[in-house]
């Protein structure tokens, strides 16, 4: 029997990517993609009604408040979407025996580590966005046992607004960019993350819990920018800067360990460079 899968926040970059690749999984999965105007996850009654009226085997929550800097001033809004609404979703999943697949972030860590963060390392978010995402995780952990919390990092895709697309567009239009050299992490393609989500669903994985999913390797924002500039043969157009003024503090090191995902999937994730190449090609030729 096909699994029935609800995707919330379907108009975000991850939601759009899942939708784009969903055709390949049509034999195994029946998808419903709902964007904010169709299901607002902050409306508890709407959620309860939707779960009562529909059979849902898996709920993939791609809905989130993701503006890290604005979250410093719109803290209540970030908390409402990233924490309170996640409590509503997890309660509905519990009541209807639905597996929740929820996205979280490397920003639940403070960045003081020098080695890749593992799933059970202590969390200590240093900005409002990270605090709201961590509270969302806690709600899931206290309401539900059938969940996957997938912490990922530096997400990008050919859709919506993200670092890779911004750098690509600026370089393409002849601009120069100053990019920070002092934050280390791993850019992760929405396509790679979507394939991992599909793996969990199609294999009906029962090893619930927290997973760290990112591409292979670690780098800095500057080196990602330089990599994209090399694609345009414009390396001198990216200028290194050790400081970048922003409202929110960001962890200086937020590399995630992929060991748990590798032992589950028996596969290494793609190198970040290879996945960036794929998105650059699709931005160029689509
Ligand atoms: N982007 C990153 O670098 C990054 C890094 C690590 C983890 N993550 C996590 O990965 C997940 C996916 O991120 P993303 O980059 O795909 O985010 P995104 O592109 O910003 O998409 C989020 C989507 O959620 C929708 N949304 C907001 N409030 C909602 C509500 N109340 N009800 C229903 N939908 C709502 C947004 O709609 P509107 O645009 O109409 O508000 C948007 O379409 C998130 O959980 C995020 O925290 C992201």
mmCIF file of N, CA and C in Angstrom, residues 11-14 16-21 155-166 168-169 188-192 275-286:
data_model
loop_
_atom_site.group_PDB
_atom_site.id
_atom_site.type_symbol
_atom_site.label_atom_id
_atom_site.label_comp_id
_atom_site.label_asym_id
_atom_site.label_seq_id
_atom_site.Cartn_x
_atom_site.Cartn_y
_atom_site.Cartn_z
ATOM 1 N N UNK A 11 5.632 25.579 0.056
ATOM 2 C CA UNK A 11 6.125 26.618 -0.861
ATOM 3 C C UNK A 11 7.540 27.090 -0.520
ATOM 4 N N UNK A 12 8.128 26.483 0.508
ATOM 5 C CA UNK A 12 9.520 26.814 0.840
ATOM 6 C C UNK A 12 10.459 26.070 -0.103
ATOM 7 N N UNK A 13 11.774 26.337 0.034
ATOM 8 C CA UNK A 13 12.701 25.711 -0.924
ATOM 9 C C UNK A 13 12.757 24.194 -0.744
ATOM 10 N N UNK A 14 12.653 23.712 0.500
ATOM 11 C CA UNK A 14 12.672 22.254 0.683
ATOM 12 C C UNK A 14 11.363 21.635 0.185
ATOM 13 N N UNK A 16 9.394 22.748 -2.141
ATOM 14 C CA UNK A 16 9.369 22.752 -3.616
ATOM 15 C C UNK A 16 10.261 21.656 -4.180
ATOM 16 N N UNK A 17 11.388 21.419 -3.524
ATOM 17 C CA UNK A 17 12.301 20.369 -4.004
ATOM 18 C C UNK A 17 11.650 18.999 -3.844
ATOM 19 N N UNK A 18 11.014 18.776 -2.682
ATOM 20 C CA UNK A 18 10.329 17.491 -2.476
ATOM 21 C C UNK A 18 9.260 17.287 -3.538
ATOM 22 N N UNK A 19 8.539 18.369 -3.822
ATOM 23 C CA UNK A 19 7.474 18.271 -4.825
ATOM 24 C C UNK A 19 8.068 17.926 -6.200
ATOM 25 N N UNK A 20 9.208 18.579 -6.509
ATOM 26 C CA UNK A 20 9.806 18.345 -7.826
ATOM 27 C C UNK A 20 10.247 16.896 -8.013
ATOM 28 N N UNK A 21 10.787 16.279 -6.935
ATOM 29 C CA UNK A 21 11.274 14.900 -7.113
ATOM 30 C C UNK A 21 10.206 13.858 -6.777
ATOM 31 N N UNK A 155 21.150 25.297 4.041
ATOM 32 C CA UNK A 155 20.349 24.726 2.935
ATOM 33 C C UNK A 155 20.311 25.646 1.716
ATOM 34 N N UNK A 156 20.362 25.060 0.556
ATOM 35 C CA UNK A 156 20.226 25.834 -0.683
ATOM 36 C C UNK A 156 19.558 24.960 -1.731
ATOM 37 N N UNK A 157 19.074 25.618 -2.778
ATOM 38 C CA UNK A 157 18.416 24.908 -3.875
ATOM 39 C C UNK A 157 18.288 25.899 -5.024
ATOM 40 N N UNK A 158 17.703 25.458 -6.114
ATOM 41 C CA UNK A 158 17.470 26.400 -7.222
ATOM 42 C C UNK A 158 16.230 27.258 -6.946
ATOM 43 N N UNK A 159 15.508 26.945 -5.850
ATOM 44 C CA UNK A 159 14.262 27.653 -5.548
ATOM 45 C C UNK A 159 14.479 28.758 -4.503
ATOM 46 N N UNK A 160 13.596 29.737 -4.524
ATOM 47 C CA UNK A 160 13.517 30.774 -3.480
ATOM 48 C C UNK A 160 14.864 31.466 -3.277
ATOM 49 N N UNK A 161 15.043 31.985 -2.047
ATOM 50 C CA UNK A 161 16.240 32.796 -1.781
ATOM 51 C C UNK A 161 17.190 31.982 -0.901
ATOM 52 N N UNK A 162 18.444 31.886 -1.288
ATOM 53 C CA UNK A 162 19.433 31.214 -0.442
ATOM 54 C C UNK A 162 20.828 31.704 -0.857
ATOM 55 N N UNK A 163 21.834 31.370 -0.061
ATOM 56 C CA UNK A 163 23.188 31.901 -0.268
ATOM 57 C C UNK A 163 23.731 31.571 -1.665
ATOM 58 N N UNK A 164 23.605 30.310 -2.069
ATOM 59 C CA UNK A 164 24.175 29.895 -3.360
ATOM 60 C C UNK A 164 23.534 30.691 -4.495
ATOM 61 N N UNK A 165 22.208 30.851 -4.428
ATOM 62 C CA UNK A 165 21.514 31.594 -5.490
ATOM 63 C C UNK A 165 21.886 33.068 -5.486
ATOM 64 N N UNK A 166 21.999 33.636 -4.277
ATOM 65 C CA UNK A 166 22.345 35.062 -4.180
ATOM 66 C C UNK A 166 23.730 35.309 -4.772
ATOM 67 N N UNK A 168 25.361 33.424 -6.874
ATOM 68 C CA UNK A 168 25.285 33.142 -8.316
ATOM 69 C C UNK A 168 24.760 34.378 -9.066
ATOM 70 N N UNK A 169 23.637 34.947 -8.591
ATOM 71 C CA UNK A 169 23.016 36.068 -9.309
ATOM 72 C C UNK A 169 23.914 37.298 -9.298
ATOM 73 N N UNK A 188 24.241 22.387 2.321
ATOM 74 C CA UNK A 188 23.495 21.142 2.066
ATOM 75 C C UNK A 188 22.421 21.395 1.028
ATOM 76 N N UNK A 189 22.413 20.552 0.008
ATOM 77 C CA UNK A 189 21.445 20.715 -1.076
ATOM 78 C C UNK A 189 20.081 20.165 -0.657
ATOM 79 N N UNK A 190 19.023 20.909 -0.992
ATOM 80 C CA UNK A 190 17.663 20.416 -0.709
ATOM 81 C C UNK A 190 17.390 19.104 -1.438
ATOM 82 N N UNK A 191 18.063 18.882 -2.576
ATOM 83 C CA UNK A 191 17.846 17.616 -3.301
ATOM 84 C C UNK A 191 18.393 16.456 -2.467
ATOM 85 N N UNK A 192 19.594 16.613 -1.921
ATOM 86 C CA UNK A 192 20.184 15.543 -1.101
ATOM 87 C C UNK A 192 19.331 15.287 0.142
ATOM 88 N N UNK A 275 27.256 18.704 -5.094
ATOM 89 C CA UNK A 275 25.843 19.115 -5.050
ATOM 90 C C UNK A 275 25.693 20.592 -5.441
ATOM 91 N N UNK A 276 26.674 21.423 -5.071
ATOM 92 C CA UNK A 276 26.643 22.830 -5.518
ATOM 93 C C UNK A 276 26.733 22.862 -7.051
ATOM 94 N N UNK A 277 27.598 22.027 -7.617
ATOM 95 C CA UNK A 277 27.712 21.958 -9.093
ATOM 96 C C UNK A 277 26.346 21.690 -9.719
ATOM 97 N N UNK A 278 25.611 20.741 -9.151
ATOM 98 C CA UNK A 278 24.299 20.379 -9.734
ATOM 99 C C UNK A 278 23.353 21.576 -9.739
ATOM 100 N N UNK A 279 23.353 22.327 -8.628
ATOM 101 C CA UNK A 279 22.437 23.480 -8.570
ATOM 102 C C UNK A 279 22.909 24.588 -9.520
ATOM 103 N N UNK A 280 24.240 24.793 -9.597
ATOM 104 C CA UNK A 280 24.743 25.813 -10.532
ATOM 105 C C UNK A 280 24.340 25.448 -11.962
ATOM 106 N N UNK A 281 24.433 24.144 -12.292
ATOM 107 C CA UNK A 281 24.040 23.718 -13.649
ATOM 108 C C UNK A 281 22.559 23.966 -13.866
ATOM 109 N N UNK A 282 21.741 23.649 -12.870
ATOM 110 C CA UNK A 282 20.299 23.835 -13.095
ATOM 111 C C UNK A 282 19.947 25.325 -13.143
ATOM 112 N N UNK A 283 20.687 26.169 -12.414
ATOM 113 C CA UNK A 283 20.423 27.612 -12.520
ATOM 114 C C UNK A 283 20.835 28.123 -13.902
ATOM 115 N N UNK A 284 21.863 27.512 -14.466
ATOM 116 C CA UNK A 284 22.368 27.967 -15.764
ATOM 117 C C UNK A 284 21.514 27.451 -16.916
ATOM 118 N N UNK A 285 21.075 26.191 -16.821
ATOM 119 C CA UNK A 285 20.464 25.587 -18.009
ATOM 120 C C UNK A 285 18.951 25.392 -17.924
ATOM 121 N N UNK A 286 18.338 25.521 -16.718
ATOM 122 C CA UNK A 286 16.879 25.271 -16.603
ATOM 123 C C UNK A 286 16.072 26.328 -17.338
#
